[in-house]
JSON list of C-alpha atoms in Angstrom, two decimals:
[
{"chain": "A", "resi": 124, "resn": "MET", "atom": "CA", "xyz": [139.76, 121.56, 79.38]},
{"chain": "A", "resi": 125, "resn": "LYS", "atom": "CA", "xyz": [137.87, 120.35, 81.80]},
{"chain": "A", "resi": 126, "resn": "GLU", "atom": "CA", "xyz": [133.89, 121.79, 83.08]},
{"chain": "A", "resi": 127, "resn": "GLY", "atom": "CA", "xyz": [133.73, 121.44, 86.73]},
{"chain": "A", "resi": 128, "resn": "ASN", "atom": "CA", "xyz": [130.56, 122.41, 89.25]},
{"chain": "A", "resi": 129, "resn": "LYS", "atom": "CA", "xyz": [128.62, 122.20, 86.11]},
{"chain": "A", "resi": 130, "resn": "ASN", "atom": "CA", "xyz": [125.58, 122.14, 87.88]},
{"chain": "A", "resi": 131, "resn": "THR", "atom": "CA", "xyz": [126.25, 124.04, 90.98]},
{"chain": "A", "resi": 132, "resn": "GLY", "atom": "CA", "xyz": [126.08, 127.65, 88.87]},
{"chain": "A", "resi": 133, "resn": "GLU", "atom": "CA", "xyz": [128.97, 128.18, 91.88]},
{"chain": "A", "resi": 134, "resn": "THR", "atom": "CA", "xyz": [131.83, 129.57, 91.16]},
{"chain": "A", "resi": 135, "resn": "LEU", "atom": "CA", "xyz": [135.26, 127.78, 91.79]},
{"chain": "A", "resi": 136, "resn": "ASN", "atom": "CA", "xyz": [137.58, 129.76, 94.31]},
{"chain": "A", "resi": 137, "resn": "SER", "atom": "CA", "xyz": [140.71, 126.58, 93.81]},
{"chain": "A", "resi": 138, "resn": "CYS", "atom": "CA", "xyz": [141.20, 124.33, 91.00]},
{"chain": "A", "resi": 139, "resn": "PRO", "atom": "CA", "xyz": [139.81, 120.99, 91.15]},
{"chain": "A", "resi": 140, "resn": "ALA", "atom": "CA", "xyz": [142.73, 119.29, 89.66]},
{"chain": "A", "resi": 141, "resn": "CYS", "atom": "CA", "xyz": [145.65, 120.69, 92.64]},
{"chain": "A", "resi": 142, "resn": "GLY", "atom": "CA", "xyz": [143.66, 122.20, 94.91]},
{"chain": "A", "resi": 143, "resn": "ALA", "atom": "CA", "xyz": [146.00, 125.99, 94.15]},
{"chain": "A", "resi": 144, "resn": "ALA", "atom": "CA", "xyz": [144.00, 128.99, 94.82]},
{"chain": "A", "resi": 145, "resn": "SER", "atom": "CA", "xyz": [145.78, 130.90, 92.29]},
{"chain": "A", "resi": 146, "resn": "LEU", "atom": "CA", "xyz": [143.54, 131.18, 89.59]},
{"chain": "A", "resi": 147, "resn": "SER", "atom": "CA", "xyz": [143.16, 133.48, 86.67]},
{"chain": "A", "resi": 148, "resn": "THR", "atom": "CA", "xyz": [140.93, 133.50, 83.76]},
{"chain": "A", "resi": 149, "resn": "LYS", "atom": "CA", "xyz": [140.50, 134.31, 80.08]},
{"chain": "A", "resi": 150, "resn": "PHE", "atom": "CA", "xyz": [137.47, 134.61, 77.96]},
{"chain": "A", "resi": 151, "resn": "GLU", "atom": "CA", "xyz": [136.93, 132.90, 75.20]},
{"chain": "A", "resi": 152, "resn": "ASN", "atom": "CA", "xyz": [134.41, 132.26, 72.27]},
{"chain": "A", "resi": 153, "resn": "GLN", "atom": "CA", "xyz": [133.10, 128.69, 73.08]},
{"chain": "A", "resi": 154, "resn": "THR", "atom": "CA", "xyz": [130.74, 127.20, 70.20]},
{"chain": "A", "resi": 155, "resn": "PHE", "atom": "CA", "xyz": [128.44, 124.18, 70.85]},
{"chain": "A", "resi": 156, "resn": "PRO", "atom": "CA", "xyz": [125.32, 122.52, 70.23]},
{"chain": "A", "resi": 157, "resn": "TYR", "atom": "CA", "xyz": [121.88, 123.04, 71.24]},
{"chain": "A", "resi": 158, "resn": "GLY", "atom": "CA", "xyz": [118.87, 120.75, 70.42]},
{"chain": "A", "resi": 159, "resn": "GLU", "atom": "CA", "xyz": [118.24, 117.19, 68.69]},
{"chain": "A", "resi": 160, "resn": "SER", "atom": "CA", "xyz": [119.38, 115.77, 65.23]},
{"chain": "A", "resi": 161, "resn": "PRO", "atom": "CA", "xyz": [118.14, 116.84, 62.55]},
{"chain": "A", "resi": 162, "resn": "ARG", "atom": "CA", "xyz": [117.41, 120.32, 64.31]},
{"chain": "A", "resi": 163, "resn": "THR", "atom": "CA", "xyz": [120.73, 120.94, 66.22]},
{"chain": "A", "resi": 164, "resn": "VAL", "atom": "CA", "xyz": [121.84, 124.51, 65.66]},
{"chain": "A", "resi": 165, "resn": "MET", "atom": "CA", "xyz": [125.41, 125.69, 66.76]},
{"chain": "A", "resi": 166, "resn": "LEU", "atom": "CA", "xyz": [125.35, 128.66, 69.31]},
{"chain": "A", "resi": 167, "resn": "VAL", "atom": "CA", "xyz": [128.61, 130.89, 70.83]},
{"chain": "A", "resi": 168, "resn": "ALA", "atom": "CA", "xyz": [128.71, 131.94, 74.01]},
{"chain": "A", "resi": 169, "resn": "LYS", "atom": "CA", "xyz": [132.05, 134.30, 75.41]},
{"chain": "A", "resi": 170, "resn": "VAL", "atom": "CA", "xyz": [132.62, 132.45, 78.63]},
{"chain": "A", "resi": 171, "resn": "GLY", "atom": "CA", "xyz": [135.65, 132.41, 81.50]},
{"chain": "A", "resi": 172, "resn": "VAL", "atom": "CA", "xyz": [138.08, 129.96, 81.42]},
{"chain": "A", "resi": 173, "resn": "ARG", "atom": "CA", "xyz": [139.91, 129.14, 85.04]},
{"chain": "A", "resi": 174, "resn": "VAL", "atom": "CA", "xyz": [143.50, 128.76, 84.31]},
{"chain": "A", "resi": 175, "resn": "CYS", "atom": "CA", "xyz": [145.01, 127.21, 87.57]},
{"chain": "A", "resi": 176, "resn": "GLU", "atom": "CA", "xyz": [149.05, 129.46, 88.02]},
{"chain": "A", "resi": 177, "resn": "GLU", "atom": "CA", "xyz": [150.47, 126.02, 89.12]},
{"chain": "A", "resi": 178, "resn": "CYS", "atom": "CA", "xyz": [149.68, 123.59, 87.30]},
{"chain": "A", "resi": 179, "resn": "HIS", "atom": "CA", "xyz": [148.41, 125.49, 84.02]},
{"chain": "A", "resi": 180, "resn": "PHE", "atom": "CA", "xyz": [144.74, 123.10, 84.59]},
{"chain": "A", "resi": 181, "resn": "GLU", "atom": "CA", "xyz": [142.21, 124.81, 82.80]},
{"chain": "A", "resi": 182, "resn": "PHE", "atom": "CA", "xyz": [138.27, 124.34, 83.67]},
{"chain": "A", "resi": 183, "resn": "THR", "atom": "CA", "xyz": [134.87, 126.05, 82.87]},
{"chain": "A", "resi": 184, "resn": "ASP", "atom": "CA", "xyz": [132.77, 126.52, 86.23]},
{"chain": "A", "resi": 185, "resn": "GLY", "atom": "CA", "xyz": [129.43, 127.61, 87.20]},
{"chain": "A", "resi": 186, "resn": "GLU", "atom": "CA", "xyz": [129.34, 131.02, 85.77]},
{"chain": "A", "resi": 187, "resn": "ALA", "atom": "CA", "xyz": [130.47, 129.42, 82.53]},
{"chain": "A", "resi": 188, "resn": "GLU", "atom": "CA", "xyz": [127.41, 127.67, 82.44]},
{"chain": "A", "resi": 189, "resn": "GLU", "atom": "CA", "xyz": [124.97, 130.78, 83.11]},
{"chain": "A", "resi": 190, "resn": "VAL", "atom": "CA", "xyz": [126.57, 131.93, 79.91]},
{"chain": "A", "resi": 191, "resn": "ARG", "atom": "CA", "xyz": [125.88, 129.12, 77.91]},
{"chain": "A", "resi": 192, "resn": "HIS", "atom": "CA", "xyz": [122.40, 128.80, 79.08]},
{"chain": "A", "resi": 193, "resn": "GLU", "atom": "CA", "xyz": [121.66, 132.73, 78.47]},
{"chain": "A", "resi": 194, "resn": "ALA", "atom": "CA", "xyz": [123.19, 132.00, 74.77]},
{"chain": "A", "resi": 195, "resn": "VAL", "atom": "CA", "xyz": [120.17, 129.01, 74.98]},
{"chain": "A", "resi": 196, "resn": "CYS", "atom": "CA", "xyz": [117.88, 131.62, 76.42]},
{"chain": "A", "resi": 197, "resn": "ARG", "atom": "CA", "xyz": [118.78, 134.38, 73.14]},
{"chain": "A", "resi": 198, "resn": "HIS", "atom": "CA", "xyz": [118.47, 131.84, 70.55]},
{"chain": "A", "resi": 199, "resn": "LEU", "atom": "CA", "xyz": [115.23, 130.92, 71.43]},
{"chain": "A", "resi": 200, "resn": "GLY", "atom": "CA", "xyz": [114.11, 134.45, 72.66]},
{"chain": "A", "resi": 201, "resn": "VAL", "atom": "CA", "xyz": [113.05, 134.16, 75.85]},
{"chain": "A", "resi": 202, "resn": "MET", "atom": "CA", "xyz": [114.34, 136.17, 79.03]},
{"chain": "A", "resi": 203, "resn": "PRO", "atom": "CA", "xyz": [117.03, 134.22, 80.62]},
{"chain": "A", "resi": 204, "resn": "PRO", "atom": "CA", "xyz": [117.76, 133.66, 84.66]},
{"chain": "A", "resi": 205, "resn": "ARG", "atom": "CA", "xyz": [118.95, 136.67, 85.74]},
{"chain": "A", "resi": 206, "resn": "ASP", "atom": "CA", "xyz": [116.23, 138.83, 84.28]},
{"chain": "A", "resi": 207, "resn": "ILE", "atom": "CA", "xyz": [113.37, 136.90, 85.54]},
{"chain": "A", "resi": 208, "resn": "ARG", "atom": "CA", "xyz": [114.52, 137.20, 88.95]},
{"chain": "A", "resi": 209, "resn": "ALA", "atom": "CA", "xyz": [115.76, 140.91, 88.20]},
{"chain": "A", "resi": 210, "resn": "LEU", "atom": "CA", "xyz": [111.54, 141.73, 87.55]},
{"chain": "A", "resi": 211, "resn": "ARG", "atom": "CA", "xyz": [110.59, 139.95, 90.21]},
{"chain": "A", "resi": 212, "resn": "GLU", "atom": "CA", "xyz": [112.93, 141.75, 92.85]},
{"chain": "A", "resi": 213, "resn": "LEU", "atom": "CA", "xyz": [112.29, 145.41, 91.21]},
{"chain": "A", "resi": 214, "resn": "TYR", "atom": "CA", "xyz": [108.51, 145.18, 92.94]},
{"chain": "A", "resi": 215, "resn": "SER", "atom": "CA", "xyz": [110.46, 144.03, 95.82]},
{"chain": "A", "resi": 216, "resn": "LEU", "atom": "CA", "xyz": [108.90, 140.59, 95.62]},
{"chain": "A", "resi": 217, "resn": "SER", "atom": "CA", "xyz": [108.74, 137.98, 97.38]},
{"chain": "A", "resi": 218, "resn": "ARG", "atom": "CA", "xyz": [108.71, 134.06, 94.96]},
{"chain": "A", "resi": 219, "resn": "ALA", "atom": "CA", "xyz": [106.00, 133.24, 97.07]},
{"chain": "A", "resi": 220, "resn": "ASN", "atom": "CA", "xyz": [104.18, 136.35, 96.30]},
{"chain": "A", "resi": 221, "resn": "PHE", "atom": "CA", "xyz": [105.15, 137.05, 92.53]},
{"chain": "A", "resi": 222, "resn": "ALA", "atom": "CA", "xyz": [103.65, 133.28, 92.58]},
{"chain": "A", "resi": 223, "resn": "ALA", "atom": "CA", "xyz": [100.34, 134.46, 94.15]},
{"chain": "A", "resi": 224, "resn": "ILE", "atom": "CA", "xyz": [100.03, 137.12, 91.84]},
{"chain": "A", "resi": 225, "resn": "THR", "atom": "CA", "xyz": [100.52, 136.04, 88.27]},
{"chain": "A", "resi": 226, "resn": "LYS", "atom": "CA", "xyz": [99.38, 132.16, 89.42]},
{"chain": "A", "resi": 227, "resn": "ILE", "atom": "CA", "xyz": [102.92, 131.09, 87.84]},
{"chain": "A", "resi": 228, "resn": "GLY", "atom": "CA", "xyz": [104.17, 128.31, 90.30]},
{"chain": "A", "resi": 229, "resn": "GLU", "atom": "CA", "xyz": [106.21, 129.20, 92.41]},
{"chain": "A", "resi": 230, "resn": "ALA", "atom": "CA", "xyz": [108.43, 125.83, 91.82]},
{"chain": "A", "resi": 231, "resn": "SER", "atom": "CA", "xyz": [108.10, 126.98, 88.30]},
{"chain": "A", "resi": 232, "resn": "LEU", "atom": "CA", "xyz": [109.41, 130.46, 89.11]},
{"chain": "A", "resi": 233, "resn": "ALA", "atom": "CA", "xyz": [112.19, 129.21, 91.36]},
{"chain": "A", "resi": 234, "resn": "ARG", "atom": "CA", "xyz": [113.30, 127.10, 88.13]},
{"chain": "A", "resi": 235, "resn": "TRP", "atom": "CA", "xyz": [113.17, 129.51, 85.60]},
{"chain": "A", "resi": 236, "resn": "GLU", "atom": "CA", "xyz": [115.69, 131.83, 88.21]},
{"chain": "A", "resi": 237, "resn": "THR", "atom": "CA", "xyz": [117.71, 129.35, 88.59]},
{"chain": "A", "resi": 238, "resn": "GLY", "atom": "CA", "xyz": [118.52, 127.62, 84.75]},
{"chain": "A", "resi": 239, "resn": "GLN", "atom": "CA", "xyz": [117.19, 124.55, 85.55]},
{"chain": "A", "resi": 240, "resn": "LEU", "atom": "CA", "xyz": [114.26, 125.18, 83.38]},
{"chain": "A", "resi": 241, "resn": "ILE", "atom": "CA", "xyz": [113.30, 127.51, 80.50]},
{"chain": "A", "resi": 242, "resn": "GLN", "atom": "CA", "xyz": [109.97, 128.95, 80.24]},
{"chain": "A", "resi": 243, "resn": "ASN", "atom": "CA", "xyz": [107.93, 128.18, 77.12]},
{"chain": "A", "resi": 244, "resn": "ALA", "atom": "CA", "xyz": [107.40, 131.34, 74.48]},
{"chain": "A", "resi": 245, "resn": "ALA", "atom": "CA", "xyz": [103.48, 132.40, 75.93]},
{"chain": "A", "resi": 246, "resn": "LEU", "atom": "CA", "xyz": [104.97, 132.39, 79.43]},
{"chain": "A", "resi": 247, "resn": "ASP", "atom": "CA", "xyz": [108.07, 134.06, 78.54]},
{"chain": "A", "resi": 248, "resn": "GLN", "atom": "CA", "xyz": [105.65, 137.03, 76.56]},
{"chain": "A", "resi": 249, "resn": "PHE", "atom": "CA", "xyz": [103.87, 137.34, 80.29]},
{"chain": "A", "resi": 250, "resn": "LEU", "atom": "CA", "xyz": [106.33, 137.84, 82.14]},
{"chain": "A", "resi": 251, "resn": "TYR", "atom": "CA", "xyz": [107.57, 140.73, 79.88]},
{"chain": "A", "resi": 252, "resn": "LEU", "atom": "CA", "xyz": [104.15, 142.51, 79.67]},
{"chain": "A", "resi": 253, "resn": "LEU", "atom": "CA", "xyz": [105.16, 142.47, 83.80]},
{"chain": "A", "resi": 254, "resn": "GLN", "atom": "CA", "xyz": [107.83, 144.59, 83.48]},
{"chain": "A", "resi": 255, "resn": "PHE", "atom": "CA", "xyz": [105.49, 147.16, 83.27]},
{"chain": "A", "resi": 256, "resn": "GLN", "atom": "CA", "xyz": [103.91, 148.04, 86.48]},
{"chain": "A", "resi": 257, "resn": "ASP", "atom": "CA", "xyz": [100.57, 149.00, 85.46]},
{"chain": "A", "resi": 258, "resn": "ASN", "atom": "CA", "xyz": [100.00, 145.40, 84.10]},
{"chain": "A", "resi": 259, "resn": "LEU", "atom": "CA", "xyz": [101.30, 143.97, 87.91]},
{"chain": "A", "resi": 260, "resn": "GLU", "atom": "CA", "xyz": [98.96, 145.91, 89.53]},
{"chain": "A", "resi": 261, "resn": "ARG", "atom": "CA", "xyz": [95.87, 144.52, 87.14]},
{"chain": "A", "resi": 262, "resn": "LEU", "atom": "CA", "xyz": [96.16, 140.78, 88.18]},
{"chain": "A", "resi": 263, "resn": "MET", "atom": "CA", "xyz": [96.56, 142.64, 91.42]},
{"chain": "A", "resi": 264, "resn": "ARG", "atom": "CA", "xyz": [93.16, 144.32, 91.01]},
{"chain": "A", "resi": 265, "resn": "ARG", "atom": "CA", "xyz": [91.55, 141.31, 89.17]},
{"chain": "A", "resi": 266, "resn": "ASN", "atom": "CA", "xyz": [92.49, 138.97, 92.41]},
{"chain": "A", "resi": 267, "resn": "HIS", "atom": "CA", "xyz": [91.13, 141.42, 95.10]},
{"chain": "A", "resi": 268, "resn": "SER", "atom": "CA", "xyz": [92.22, 138.74, 97.68]},
{"chain": "A", "resi": 269, "resn": "ILE", "atom": "CA", "xyz": [96.31, 139.92, 96.82]},
{"chain": "A", "resi": 270, "resn": "SER", "atom": "CA", "xyz": [97.38, 142.63, 99.45]},
{"chain": "A", "resi": 271, "resn": "ILE", "atom": "CA", "xyz": [100.22, 143.60, 98.82]},
{"chain": "A", "resi": 272, "resn": "ASN", "atom": "CA", "xyz": [102.25, 146.96, 99.18]},
{"chain": "A", "resi": 273, "resn": "LEU", "atom": "CA", "xyz": [104.17, 148.01, 95.69]},
{"chain": "A", "resi": 274, "resn": "PRO", "atom": "CA", "xyz": [107.22, 150.01, 95.58]},
{"chain": "A", "resi": 275, "resn": "THR", "atom": "CA", "xyz": [105.74, 153.43, 94.16]},
{"chain": "A", "resi": 276, "resn": "GLU", "atom": "CA", "xyz": [106.25, 154.39, 90.40]},
{"chain": "A", "resi": 277, "resn": "GLY", "atom": "CA", "xyz": [108.77, 156.95, 91.09]},
{"chain": "A", "resi": 278, "resn": "SER", "atom": "CA", "xyz": [111.21, 154.42, 92.98]},
{"chain": "A", "resi": 279, "resn": "LEU", "atom": "CA", "xyz": [111.46, 151.55, 90.33]},
{"chain": "A", "resi": 280, "resn": "GLN", "atom": "CA", "xyz": [113.86, 151.75, 87.60]},
{"chain": "A", "resi": 281, "resn": "THR", "atom": "CA", "xyz": [111.65, 150.59, 84.69]},
{"chain": "A", "resi": 282, "resn": "ARG", "atom": "CA", "xyz": [112.41, 150.60, 81.20]},
{"chain": "A", "resi": 283, "resn": "GLY", "atom": "CA", "xyz": [109.03, 152.40, 80.64]},
{"chain": "A", "resi": 284, "resn": "ARG", "atom": "CA", "xyz": [105.08, 152.32, 81.38]},
{"chain": "A", "resi": 285, "resn": "SER", "atom": "CA", "xyz": [103.55, 150.37, 78.84]},
{"chain": "A", "resi": 286, "resn": "SER", "atom": "CA", "xyz": [101.40, 153.49, 79.10]},
{"chain": "A", "resi": 287, "resn": "ASP", "atom": "CA", "xyz": [104.43, 155.66, 77.67]},
{"chain": "A", "resi": 288, "resn": "ARG", "atom": "CA", "xyz": [104.86, 153.23, 74.88]},
{"chain": "A", "resi": 289, "resn": "PHE", "atom": "CA", "xyz": [101.39, 151.89, 73.75]},
{"chain": "A", "resi": 290, "resn": "PRO", "atom": "CA", "xyz": [98.24, 153.38, 73.79]},
{"chain": "A", "resi": 291, "resn": "THR", "atom": "CA", "xyz": [96.34, 151.82, 75.99]},
{"chain": "A", "resi": 292, "resn": "LEU", "atom": "CA", "xyz": [91.71, 150.51, 75.97]},
{"chain": "A", "resi": 293, "resn": "GLY", "atom": "CA", "xyz": [91.15, 151.84, 79.91]},
{"chain": "A", "resi": 294, "resn": "GLU", "atom": "CA", "xyz": [90.27, 149.76, 82.23]},
{"chain": "A", "resi": 295, "resn": "PRO", "atom": "CA", "xyz": [87.50, 147.06, 82.40]},
{"chain": "A", "resi": 296, "resn": "SER", "atom": "CA", "xyz": [84.09, 148.27, 82.92]},
{"chain": "A", "resi": 297, "resn": "PRO", "atom": "CA", "xyz": [82.19, 146.77, 85.99]},
{"chain": "A", "resi": 298, "resn": "GLU", "atom": "CA", "xyz": [80.40, 144.64, 83.25]},
{"chain": "A", "resi": 299, "resn": "MET", "atom": "CA", "xyz": [83.52, 142.97, 81.71]},
{"chain": "A", "resi": 300, "resn": "ILE", "atom": "CA", "xyz": [84.40, 142.64, 85.07]},
{"chain": "A", "resi": 301, "resn": "ALA", "atom": "CA", "xyz": [81.74, 140.98, 86.33]},
{"chain": "A", "resi": 302, "resn": "GLY", "atom": "CA", "xyz": [81.74, 138.65, 83.18]},
{"chain": "A", "resi": 303, "resn": "SER", "atom": "CA", "xyz": [85.21, 137.81, 83.22]},
{"chain": "A", "resi": 304, "resn": "ARG", "atom": "CA", "xyz": [84.33, 135.70, 86.77]},
{"chain": "A", "resi": 305, "resn": "VAL", "atom": "CA", "xyz": [81.27, 133.91, 85.80]},
{"chain": "A", "resi": 306, "resn": "PHE", "atom": "CA", "xyz": [81.48, 130.75, 84.07]},
{"chain": "A", "resi": 307, "resn": "ASN", "atom": "CA", "xyz": [78.34, 128.65, 82.97]},
{"chain": "A", "resi": 308, "resn": "PRO", "atom": "CA", "xyz": [79.17, 124.94, 81.89]},
{"chain": "A", "resi": 309, "resn": "VAL", "atom": "CA", "xyz": [77.32, 123.90, 79.40]},
{"chain": "A", "resi": 310, "resn": "ARG", "atom": "CA", "xyz": [75.70, 120.09, 79.13]},
{"chain": "A", "resi": 311, "resn": "ALA", "atom": "CA", "xyz": [76.33, 118.15, 76.51]},
{"chain": "A", "resi": 312, "resn": "GLY", "atom": "CA", "xyz": [73.51, 118.40, 74.14]},
{"chain": "A", "resi": 313, "resn": "ASP", "atom": "CA", "xyz": [72.51, 121.82, 74.95]}
]
């Protein structure tokens, strides 16, 4: 079996061998290595294998690559690209606005959403917390220069507010807010 258009993430609509448009799809578990020796692990992903009805050529395309990438993300315990994109779209935010609120680089966000790069565990935890609208709103209040209207909470299909699932400590006091913006450098020898 051959892999076609692996890096584009697109579905092929014709056979790369003979050009015929009559394709069918069969699903099979593919085992593939992830990581470098000696810590290589074998992962399994159920991928769609395209089969040409004319010449019987079998190949995988960008959809199969996305499924394998999601298997890697599951192994690492991080959000896959489609979940990151869905999180941003949940709030109807452009990448630029999401980046401005979160201070995540717009290019990094684009790489995570397209599967070109996998975010580290710490940033994945941050993304998880952003699934709760009140956390995104806290970031917006912290940075007063950002003025973006989020969808109303009733219009969001969230997994639940953090206050529904976890006790909160309440809003920070004005002293805490003022103190969080103060940086007092210390000179060597002081």
